[in-house]
Short mmCIF file of C-alpha atoms and ligand atoms in Angstrom, two decimals:
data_model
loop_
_atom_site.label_atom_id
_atom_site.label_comp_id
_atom_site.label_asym_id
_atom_site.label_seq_id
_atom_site.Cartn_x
_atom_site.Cartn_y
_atom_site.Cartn_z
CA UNK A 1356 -17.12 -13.38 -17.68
CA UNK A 1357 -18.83 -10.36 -19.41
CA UNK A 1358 -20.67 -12.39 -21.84
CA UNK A 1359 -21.38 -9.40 -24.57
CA UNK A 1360 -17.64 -8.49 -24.04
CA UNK A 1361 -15.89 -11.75 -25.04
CA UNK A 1362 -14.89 -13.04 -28.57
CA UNK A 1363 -17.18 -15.62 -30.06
CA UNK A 1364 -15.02 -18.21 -29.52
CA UNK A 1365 -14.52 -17.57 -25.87
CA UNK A 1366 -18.34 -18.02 -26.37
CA UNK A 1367 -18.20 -21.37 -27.46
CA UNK A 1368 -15.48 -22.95 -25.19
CA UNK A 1369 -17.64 -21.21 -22.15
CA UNK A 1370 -20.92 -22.64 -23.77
CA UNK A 1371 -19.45 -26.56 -24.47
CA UNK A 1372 -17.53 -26.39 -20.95
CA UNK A 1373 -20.82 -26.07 -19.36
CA UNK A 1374 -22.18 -29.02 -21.28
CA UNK A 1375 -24.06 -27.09 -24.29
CA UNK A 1376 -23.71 -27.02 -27.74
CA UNK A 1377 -21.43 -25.34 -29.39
CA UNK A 1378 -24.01 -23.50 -31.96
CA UNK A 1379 -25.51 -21.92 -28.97
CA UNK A 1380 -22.40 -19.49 -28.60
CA UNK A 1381 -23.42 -18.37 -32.26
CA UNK A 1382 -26.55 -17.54 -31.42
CA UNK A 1383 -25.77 -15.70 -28.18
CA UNK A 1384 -23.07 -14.00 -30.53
CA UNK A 1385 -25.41 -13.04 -33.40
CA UNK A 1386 -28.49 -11.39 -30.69
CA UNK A 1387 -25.44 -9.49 -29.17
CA UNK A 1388 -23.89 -7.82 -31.97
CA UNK A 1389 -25.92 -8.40 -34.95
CA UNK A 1390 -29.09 -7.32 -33.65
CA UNK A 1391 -27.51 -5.45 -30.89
CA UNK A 1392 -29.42 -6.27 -27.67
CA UNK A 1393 -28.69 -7.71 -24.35
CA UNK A 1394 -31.93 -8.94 -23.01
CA UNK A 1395 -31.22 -12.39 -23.70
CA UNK A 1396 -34.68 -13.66 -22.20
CA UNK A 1397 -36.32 -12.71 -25.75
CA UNK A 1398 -33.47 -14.19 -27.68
CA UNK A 1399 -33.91 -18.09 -29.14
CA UNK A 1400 -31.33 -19.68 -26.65
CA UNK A 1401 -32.50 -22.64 -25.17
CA UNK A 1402 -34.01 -22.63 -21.36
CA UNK A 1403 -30.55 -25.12 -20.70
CA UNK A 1404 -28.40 -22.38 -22.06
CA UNK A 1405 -30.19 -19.87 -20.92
CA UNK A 1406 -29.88 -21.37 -16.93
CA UNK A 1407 -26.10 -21.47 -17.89
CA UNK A 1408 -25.76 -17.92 -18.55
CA UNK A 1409 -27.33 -16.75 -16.25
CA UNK A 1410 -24.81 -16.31 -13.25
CA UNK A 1411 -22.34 -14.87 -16.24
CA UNK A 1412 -22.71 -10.99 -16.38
CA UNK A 1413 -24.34 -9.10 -19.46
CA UNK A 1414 -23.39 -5.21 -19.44
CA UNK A 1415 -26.23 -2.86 -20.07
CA UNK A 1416 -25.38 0.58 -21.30
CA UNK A 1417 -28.67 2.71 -21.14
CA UNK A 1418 -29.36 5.93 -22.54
CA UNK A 1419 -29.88 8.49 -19.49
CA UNK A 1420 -30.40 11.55 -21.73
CA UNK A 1421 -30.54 12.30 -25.22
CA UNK A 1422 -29.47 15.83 -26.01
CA UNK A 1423 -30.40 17.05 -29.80
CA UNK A 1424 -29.00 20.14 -31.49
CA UNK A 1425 -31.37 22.30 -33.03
CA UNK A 1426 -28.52 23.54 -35.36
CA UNK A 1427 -27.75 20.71 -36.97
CA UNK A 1428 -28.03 16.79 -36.92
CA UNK A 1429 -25.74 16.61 -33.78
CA UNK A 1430 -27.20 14.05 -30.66
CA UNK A 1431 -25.19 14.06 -27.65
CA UNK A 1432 -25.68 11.13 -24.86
CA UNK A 1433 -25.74 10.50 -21.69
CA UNK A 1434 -25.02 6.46 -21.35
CA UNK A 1435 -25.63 4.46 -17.64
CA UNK A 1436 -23.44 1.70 -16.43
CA UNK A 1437 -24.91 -0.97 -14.53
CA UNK A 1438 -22.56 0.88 -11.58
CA UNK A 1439 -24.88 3.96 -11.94
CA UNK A 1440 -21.52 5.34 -13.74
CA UNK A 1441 -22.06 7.67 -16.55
CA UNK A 1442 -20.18 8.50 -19.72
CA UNK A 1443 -20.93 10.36 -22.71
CA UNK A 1444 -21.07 10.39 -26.44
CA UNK A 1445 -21.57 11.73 -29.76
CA UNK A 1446 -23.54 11.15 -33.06
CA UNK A 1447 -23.08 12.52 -35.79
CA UNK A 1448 -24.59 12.90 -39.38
CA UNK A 1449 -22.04 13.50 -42.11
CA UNK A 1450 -23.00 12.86 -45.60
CA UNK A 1451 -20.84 9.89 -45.75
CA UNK A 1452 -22.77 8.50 -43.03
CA UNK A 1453 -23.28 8.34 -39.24
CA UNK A 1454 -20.24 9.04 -36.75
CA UNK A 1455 -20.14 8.22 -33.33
CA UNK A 1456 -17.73 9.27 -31.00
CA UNK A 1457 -17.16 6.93 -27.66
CA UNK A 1458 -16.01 7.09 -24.23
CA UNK A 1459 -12.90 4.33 -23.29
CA UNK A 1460 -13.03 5.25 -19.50
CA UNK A 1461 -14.81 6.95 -16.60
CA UNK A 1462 -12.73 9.94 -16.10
CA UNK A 1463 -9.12 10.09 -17.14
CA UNK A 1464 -5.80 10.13 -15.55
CA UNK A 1465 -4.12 12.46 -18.30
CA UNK A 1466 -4.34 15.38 -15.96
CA UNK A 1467 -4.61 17.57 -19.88
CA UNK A 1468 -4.80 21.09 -18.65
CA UNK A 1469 -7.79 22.04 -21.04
CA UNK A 1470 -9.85 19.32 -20.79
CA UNK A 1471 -12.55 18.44 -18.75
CA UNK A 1472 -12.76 14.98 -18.40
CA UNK A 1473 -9.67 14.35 -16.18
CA UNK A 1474 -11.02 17.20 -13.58
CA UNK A 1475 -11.77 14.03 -11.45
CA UNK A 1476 -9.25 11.42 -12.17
CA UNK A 1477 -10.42 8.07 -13.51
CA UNK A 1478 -12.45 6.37 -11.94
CA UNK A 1479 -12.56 3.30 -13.68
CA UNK A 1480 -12.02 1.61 -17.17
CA UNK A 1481 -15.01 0.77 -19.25
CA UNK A 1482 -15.27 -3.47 -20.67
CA UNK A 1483 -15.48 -4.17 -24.07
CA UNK A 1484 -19.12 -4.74 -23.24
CA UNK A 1485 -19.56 -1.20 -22.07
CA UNK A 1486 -18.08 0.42 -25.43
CA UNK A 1487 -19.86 -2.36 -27.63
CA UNK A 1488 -22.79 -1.03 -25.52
CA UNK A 1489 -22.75 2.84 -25.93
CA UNK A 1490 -22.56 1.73 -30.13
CA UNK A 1491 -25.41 -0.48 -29.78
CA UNK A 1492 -27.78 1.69 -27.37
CA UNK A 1493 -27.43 4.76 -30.00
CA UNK A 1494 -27.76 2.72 -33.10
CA UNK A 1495 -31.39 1.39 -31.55
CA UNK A 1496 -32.29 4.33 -30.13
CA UNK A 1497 -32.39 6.20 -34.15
CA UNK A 1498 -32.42 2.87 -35.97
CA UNK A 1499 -29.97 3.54 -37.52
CA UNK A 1500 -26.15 2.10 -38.25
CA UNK A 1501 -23.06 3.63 -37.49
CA UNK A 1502 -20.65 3.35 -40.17
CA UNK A 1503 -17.58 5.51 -38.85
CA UNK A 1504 -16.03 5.23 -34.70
CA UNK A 1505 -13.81 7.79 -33.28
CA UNK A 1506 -12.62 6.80 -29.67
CA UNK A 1507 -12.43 10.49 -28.48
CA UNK A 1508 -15.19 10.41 -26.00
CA UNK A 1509 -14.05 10.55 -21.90
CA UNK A 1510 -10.86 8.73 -21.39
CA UNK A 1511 -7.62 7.95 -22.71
CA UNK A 1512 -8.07 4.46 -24.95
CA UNK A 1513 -4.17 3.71 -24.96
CA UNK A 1514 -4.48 3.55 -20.77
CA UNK A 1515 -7.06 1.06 -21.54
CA UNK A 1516 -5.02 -0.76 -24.25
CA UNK A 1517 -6.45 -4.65 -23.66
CA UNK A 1518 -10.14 -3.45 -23.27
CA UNK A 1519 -10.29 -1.10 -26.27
CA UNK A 1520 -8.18 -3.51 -28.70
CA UNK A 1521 -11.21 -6.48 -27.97
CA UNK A 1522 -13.92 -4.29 -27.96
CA UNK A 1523 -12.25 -3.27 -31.58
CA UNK A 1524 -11.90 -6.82 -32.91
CA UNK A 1525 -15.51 -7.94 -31.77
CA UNK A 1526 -17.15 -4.74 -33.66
CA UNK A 1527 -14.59 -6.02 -36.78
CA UNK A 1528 -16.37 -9.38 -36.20
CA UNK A 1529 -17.51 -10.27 -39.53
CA UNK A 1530 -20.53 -11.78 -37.55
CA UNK A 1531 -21.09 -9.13 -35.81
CA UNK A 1532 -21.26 -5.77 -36.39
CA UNK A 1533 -18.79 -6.18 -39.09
CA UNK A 1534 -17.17 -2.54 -38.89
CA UNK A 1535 -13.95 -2.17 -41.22
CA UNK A 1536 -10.86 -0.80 -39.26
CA UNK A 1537 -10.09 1.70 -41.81
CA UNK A 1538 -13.93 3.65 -40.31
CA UNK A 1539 -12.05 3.67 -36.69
CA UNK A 1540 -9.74 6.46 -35.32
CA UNK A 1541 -8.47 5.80 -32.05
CA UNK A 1542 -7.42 9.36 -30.58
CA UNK A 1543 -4.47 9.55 -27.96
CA UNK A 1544 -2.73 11.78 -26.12
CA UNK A 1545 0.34 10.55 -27.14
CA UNK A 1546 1.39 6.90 -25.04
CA UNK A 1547 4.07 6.11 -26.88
CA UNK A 1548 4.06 2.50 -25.60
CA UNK A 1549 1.28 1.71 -26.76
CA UNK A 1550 1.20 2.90 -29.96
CA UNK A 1551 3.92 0.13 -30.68
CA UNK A 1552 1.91 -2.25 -29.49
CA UNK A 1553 -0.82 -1.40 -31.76
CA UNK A 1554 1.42 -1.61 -34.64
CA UNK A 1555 2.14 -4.73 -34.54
CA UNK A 1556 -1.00 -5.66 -34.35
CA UNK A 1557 -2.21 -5.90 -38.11
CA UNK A 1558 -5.32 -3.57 -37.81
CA UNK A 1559 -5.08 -0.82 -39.85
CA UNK A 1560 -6.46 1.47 -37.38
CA UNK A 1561 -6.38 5.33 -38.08
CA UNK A 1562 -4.87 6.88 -35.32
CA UNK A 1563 -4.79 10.60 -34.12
CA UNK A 1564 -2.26 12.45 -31.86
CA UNK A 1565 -3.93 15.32 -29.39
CA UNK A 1566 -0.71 17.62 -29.96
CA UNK A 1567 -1.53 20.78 -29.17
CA UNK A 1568 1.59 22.47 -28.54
CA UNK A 1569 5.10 22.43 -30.82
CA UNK A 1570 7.81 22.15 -28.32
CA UNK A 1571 8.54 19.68 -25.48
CA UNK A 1572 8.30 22.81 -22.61
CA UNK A 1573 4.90 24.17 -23.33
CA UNK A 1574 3.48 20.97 -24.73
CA UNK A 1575 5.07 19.60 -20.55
CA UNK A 1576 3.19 22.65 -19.35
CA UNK A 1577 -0.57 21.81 -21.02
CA UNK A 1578 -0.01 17.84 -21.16
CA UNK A 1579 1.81 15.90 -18.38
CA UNK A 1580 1.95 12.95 -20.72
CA UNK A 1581 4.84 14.77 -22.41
CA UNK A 1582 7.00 14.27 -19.37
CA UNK A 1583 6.40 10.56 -20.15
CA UNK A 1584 7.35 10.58 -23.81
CA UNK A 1585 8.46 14.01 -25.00
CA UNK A 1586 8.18 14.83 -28.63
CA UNK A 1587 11.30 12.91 -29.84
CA UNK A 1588 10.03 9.89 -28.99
CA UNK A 1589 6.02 10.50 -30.09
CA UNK A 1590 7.52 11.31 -33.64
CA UNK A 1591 9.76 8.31 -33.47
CA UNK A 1592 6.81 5.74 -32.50
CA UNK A 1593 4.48 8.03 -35.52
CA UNK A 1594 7.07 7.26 -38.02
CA UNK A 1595 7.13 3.38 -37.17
CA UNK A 1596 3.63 3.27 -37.32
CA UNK A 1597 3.38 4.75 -40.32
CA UNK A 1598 6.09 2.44 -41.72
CA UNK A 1599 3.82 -0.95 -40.34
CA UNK A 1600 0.30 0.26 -41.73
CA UNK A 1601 0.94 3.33 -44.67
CA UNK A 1602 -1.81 5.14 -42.53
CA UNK A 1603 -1.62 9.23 -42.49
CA UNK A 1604 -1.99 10.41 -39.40
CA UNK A 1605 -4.12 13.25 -38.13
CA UNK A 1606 -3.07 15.63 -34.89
CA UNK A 1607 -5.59 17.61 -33.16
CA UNK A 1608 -4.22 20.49 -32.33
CA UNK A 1609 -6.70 22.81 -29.98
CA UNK A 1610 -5.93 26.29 -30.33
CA UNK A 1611 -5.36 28.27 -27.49
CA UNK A 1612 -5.22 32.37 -27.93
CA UNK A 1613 -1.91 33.29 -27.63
CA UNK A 1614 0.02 30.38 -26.02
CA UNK A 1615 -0.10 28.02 -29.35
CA UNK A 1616 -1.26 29.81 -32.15
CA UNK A 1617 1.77 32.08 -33.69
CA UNK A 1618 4.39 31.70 -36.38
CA UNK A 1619 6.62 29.95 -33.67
CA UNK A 1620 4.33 27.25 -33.55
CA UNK A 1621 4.28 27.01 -37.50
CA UNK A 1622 7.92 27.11 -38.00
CA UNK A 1623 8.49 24.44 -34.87
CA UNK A 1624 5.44 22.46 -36.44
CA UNK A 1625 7.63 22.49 -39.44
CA UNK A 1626 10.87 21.43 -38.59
CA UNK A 1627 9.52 18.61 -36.54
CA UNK A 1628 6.83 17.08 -38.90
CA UNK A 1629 7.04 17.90 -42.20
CA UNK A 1630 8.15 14.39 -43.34
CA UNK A 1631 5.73 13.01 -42.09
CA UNK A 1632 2.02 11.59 -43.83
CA UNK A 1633 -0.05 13.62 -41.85
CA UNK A 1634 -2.58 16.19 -41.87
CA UNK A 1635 -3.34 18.98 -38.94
CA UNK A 1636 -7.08 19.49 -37.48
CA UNK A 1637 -7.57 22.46 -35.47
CA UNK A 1638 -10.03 22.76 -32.77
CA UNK A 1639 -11.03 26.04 -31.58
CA UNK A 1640 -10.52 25.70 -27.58
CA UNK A 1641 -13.61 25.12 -25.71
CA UNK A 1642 -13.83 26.91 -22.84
CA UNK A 1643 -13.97 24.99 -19.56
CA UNK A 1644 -14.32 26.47 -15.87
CA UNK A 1645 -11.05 25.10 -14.60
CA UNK A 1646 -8.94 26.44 -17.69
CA UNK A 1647 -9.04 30.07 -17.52
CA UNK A 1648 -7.91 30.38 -21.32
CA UNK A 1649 -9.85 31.65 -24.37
CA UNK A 1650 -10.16 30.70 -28.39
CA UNK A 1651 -8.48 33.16 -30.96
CA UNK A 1652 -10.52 34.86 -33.18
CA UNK A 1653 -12.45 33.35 -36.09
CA UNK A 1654 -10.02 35.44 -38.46
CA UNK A 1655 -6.54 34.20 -36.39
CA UNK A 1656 -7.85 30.55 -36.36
CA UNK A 1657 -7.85 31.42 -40.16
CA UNK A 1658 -4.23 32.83 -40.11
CA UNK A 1659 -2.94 30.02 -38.57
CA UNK A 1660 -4.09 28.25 -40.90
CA UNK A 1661 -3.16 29.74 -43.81
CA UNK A 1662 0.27 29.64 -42.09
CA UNK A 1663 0.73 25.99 -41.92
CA UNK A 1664 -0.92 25.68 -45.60
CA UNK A 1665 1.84 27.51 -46.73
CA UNK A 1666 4.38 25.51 -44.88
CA UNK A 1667 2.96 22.69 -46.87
CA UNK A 1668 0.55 20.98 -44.22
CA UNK A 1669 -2.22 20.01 -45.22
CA UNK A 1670 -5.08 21.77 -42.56
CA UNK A 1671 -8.78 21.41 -41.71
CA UNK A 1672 -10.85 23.49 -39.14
CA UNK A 1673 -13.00 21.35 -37.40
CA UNK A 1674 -16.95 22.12 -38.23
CA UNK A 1675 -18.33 22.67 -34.53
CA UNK A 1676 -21.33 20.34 -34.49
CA UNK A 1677 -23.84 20.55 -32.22
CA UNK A 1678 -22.82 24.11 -30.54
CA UNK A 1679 -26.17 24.46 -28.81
CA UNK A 1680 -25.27 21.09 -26.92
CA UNK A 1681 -22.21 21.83 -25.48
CA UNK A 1682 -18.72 21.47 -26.25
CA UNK A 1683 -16.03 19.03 -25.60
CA UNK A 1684 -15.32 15.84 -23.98
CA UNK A 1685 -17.08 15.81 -20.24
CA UNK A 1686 -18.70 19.07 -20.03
CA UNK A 1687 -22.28 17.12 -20.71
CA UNK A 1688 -21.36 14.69 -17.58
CA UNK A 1689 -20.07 17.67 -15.27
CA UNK A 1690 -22.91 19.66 -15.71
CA UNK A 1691 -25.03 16.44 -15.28
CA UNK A 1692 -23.62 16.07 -12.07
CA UNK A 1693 -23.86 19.52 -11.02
CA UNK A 1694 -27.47 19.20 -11.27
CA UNK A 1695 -27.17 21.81 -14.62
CA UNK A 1696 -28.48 19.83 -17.54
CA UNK A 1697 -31.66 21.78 -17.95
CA UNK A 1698 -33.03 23.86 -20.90
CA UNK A 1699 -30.07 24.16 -23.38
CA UNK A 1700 -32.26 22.00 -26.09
CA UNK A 1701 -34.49 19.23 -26.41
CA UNK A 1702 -33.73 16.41 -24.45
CA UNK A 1703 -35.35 13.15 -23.60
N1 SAH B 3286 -7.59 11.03 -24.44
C1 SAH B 3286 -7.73 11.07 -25.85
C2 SAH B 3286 -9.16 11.19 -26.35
C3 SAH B 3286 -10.11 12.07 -25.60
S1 SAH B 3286 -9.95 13.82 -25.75
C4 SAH B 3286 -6.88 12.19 -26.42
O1 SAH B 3286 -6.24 12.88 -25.67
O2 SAH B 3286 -6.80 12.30 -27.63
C5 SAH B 3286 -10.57 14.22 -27.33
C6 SAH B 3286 -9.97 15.48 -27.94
O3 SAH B 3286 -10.59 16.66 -27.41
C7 SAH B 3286 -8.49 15.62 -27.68
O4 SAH B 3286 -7.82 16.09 -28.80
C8 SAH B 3286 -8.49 16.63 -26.57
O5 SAH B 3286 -7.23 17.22 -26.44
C9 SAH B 3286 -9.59 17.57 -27.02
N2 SAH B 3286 -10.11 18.45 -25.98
C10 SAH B 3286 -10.29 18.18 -24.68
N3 SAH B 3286 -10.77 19.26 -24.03
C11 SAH B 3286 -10.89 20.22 -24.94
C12 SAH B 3286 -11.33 21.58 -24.88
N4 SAH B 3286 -11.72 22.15 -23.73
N5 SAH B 3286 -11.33 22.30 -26.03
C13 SAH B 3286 -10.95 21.74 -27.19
N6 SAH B 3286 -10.53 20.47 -27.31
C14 SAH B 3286 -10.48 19.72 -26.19
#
């Protein structure tokens, strides 16, 4: 049993089945994710409970590298698994409060054209511990607290489902970390299967839909997901989740110069979602060696946007934070492992 990846009252059956009180699971629960530590030989447990835990395994996520951007608040991470595995992640300083983006897998089996993260495959799925881990390691390392969680890091959390939905519900612990689900986004690529499942599940989760592309063959082309459940049946499983928890949704949509960024895309865009309580992000495309594609200009990002405005969408432009730290979602780790991490800003 992963001990800092279990709900507290797995804690306590675990804890009295092995002859201990029953308080001593509160305890345990309270060092984990109150104070946010795992070195449970400084904690107040009892030498008996202590000798009880200590064939049980306790995930450590340790910061490898901390990059920081001398632009603006940005701080990107490099976290270890106790396999040597390594993921990465995102803080960020809005004025609302901190941000943190986290990784829900090693790799990802997605196969998105763009992105750089799936270049490998998966290699594994990360525990509850491991998430609850990559939270707490970047919270101690700035002492700080993180208010807001956006699962966008490496991975796909809806091919993770179980893992991601406990790991969810112990940062919700009241006890714990005490995070409202209305400051999580969980963002997906668009498993349709799972996005039933998590709206039946009471937890008003925000969720956002990587959509990139407006019609079933291009969006086939880019995302192989879409082969899986084309575009009927993603706005179909949107509109029931919409129904079970009143949330607006939010698609990231990455523009690509000249493949999805013309009045096509707007008027397609339109007929498909204009019913629905949403609101459109655009992300400039970042660059990545295996997708030989490029970002539209600064002033057609803007004419797209003005575009979809005017279709009655309601757009953002996402600020690019930390540009002098690299861009998106497992560039850091690729260039890690190429041996390439050196001299593009202060790191630790
Ligand atoms: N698997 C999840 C979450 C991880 S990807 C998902 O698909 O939503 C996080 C976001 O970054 C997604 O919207 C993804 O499509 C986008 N992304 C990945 N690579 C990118 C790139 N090179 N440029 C811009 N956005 C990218």
């Amino acid at each position: 049993m992963e001990l800092n990846g279990v709900y507290l009252d797995e804690l306590r059956d675990f804890f009295v089945k092995n002859g201990e009180k029953a308080f001593r699971a509160n305890q345990l629960f309270t060092f984990f994710h109150k104070n946010g530590r795992w070195d449970v030989d400084n904690s107040n447990l009892s030498k008996k409970a202590l000798e009880i835990i200590k064939v049980q395994k306790i995930s450590k996520t340790e910061i490898l590298k901390v990059l920081e951007s001398k632009v603006d608040e940005t701080k990107k991470f490099l976290f270890e698994l106790d396999d040597a595995n390594i993921v990465e992640g995102v803080l960020m300083k809005y004025n609302y409060g901190y941000s943190q983006c986290i990784s829900t897998q090693v790799g990802c089996r997605m196969g998105c054209k763009f992105c750089a993260s799936t270049k490998a495959g998966l290699l594994r799925n990360l525990s509850p511990g491991e998430m609850l881990g990559q939270v707490y390691a970047a919270e101690n390392y700035y002492k700080i607290k993180v208010k807001n969680f956006i699962l966008m890091g490496s991975g796909e959390p809806m091919d993770n489902f179980e893992n991601v939905i406990k790991f969810l519900k112990i940062l919700h612990d009241e006890r714990g970390h005490n995070t409202s689900y209305r400051n999580i986004t969980i963002s997906t690529c668009g498993v349709v299967s799972e996005i039933y499942k998590l709206s039946e599940l009471d937890m008003p989760i925000n969720l956002a839909i990587s959509l990139h592309e407006t019609n079933d063959l291009d969006r086939s082309a880019i995302m192989p997901i879409n082969n899986r459940y084309n575009l009927d049946d993603l706005s179909k499983a949107l509109d029931y989740y919409i129904s079970k928890t009143n949330n607006r949704i939010t698609f990231e949509y990455t523009l690509i110069k000249g493949k999805n960024d013309s009045e096509k895309n707007v008027r397609e865009l339109k007929n498909r979602f204009s019913h629905l309580l949403c609101h459109i992000n655009l992300i400039p495309l970042n660059p990545i060696d295996e997708y030989d594609e490029k970002r539209p200009s600064r002033e057609d990002i803007n004419k797209f946007k003005k575009l979809l405005e005017e279709a009655s969408f309601n757009v953002t432009i996402r600020r690019e934070l930390g540009p002098d730290i690299d861009g998106s979602c497992g560039q850091l780790r690729a260039k890690l492992l190429r041996g390439d991490l050196n001299g593009c800003c202060r790191s630790n």
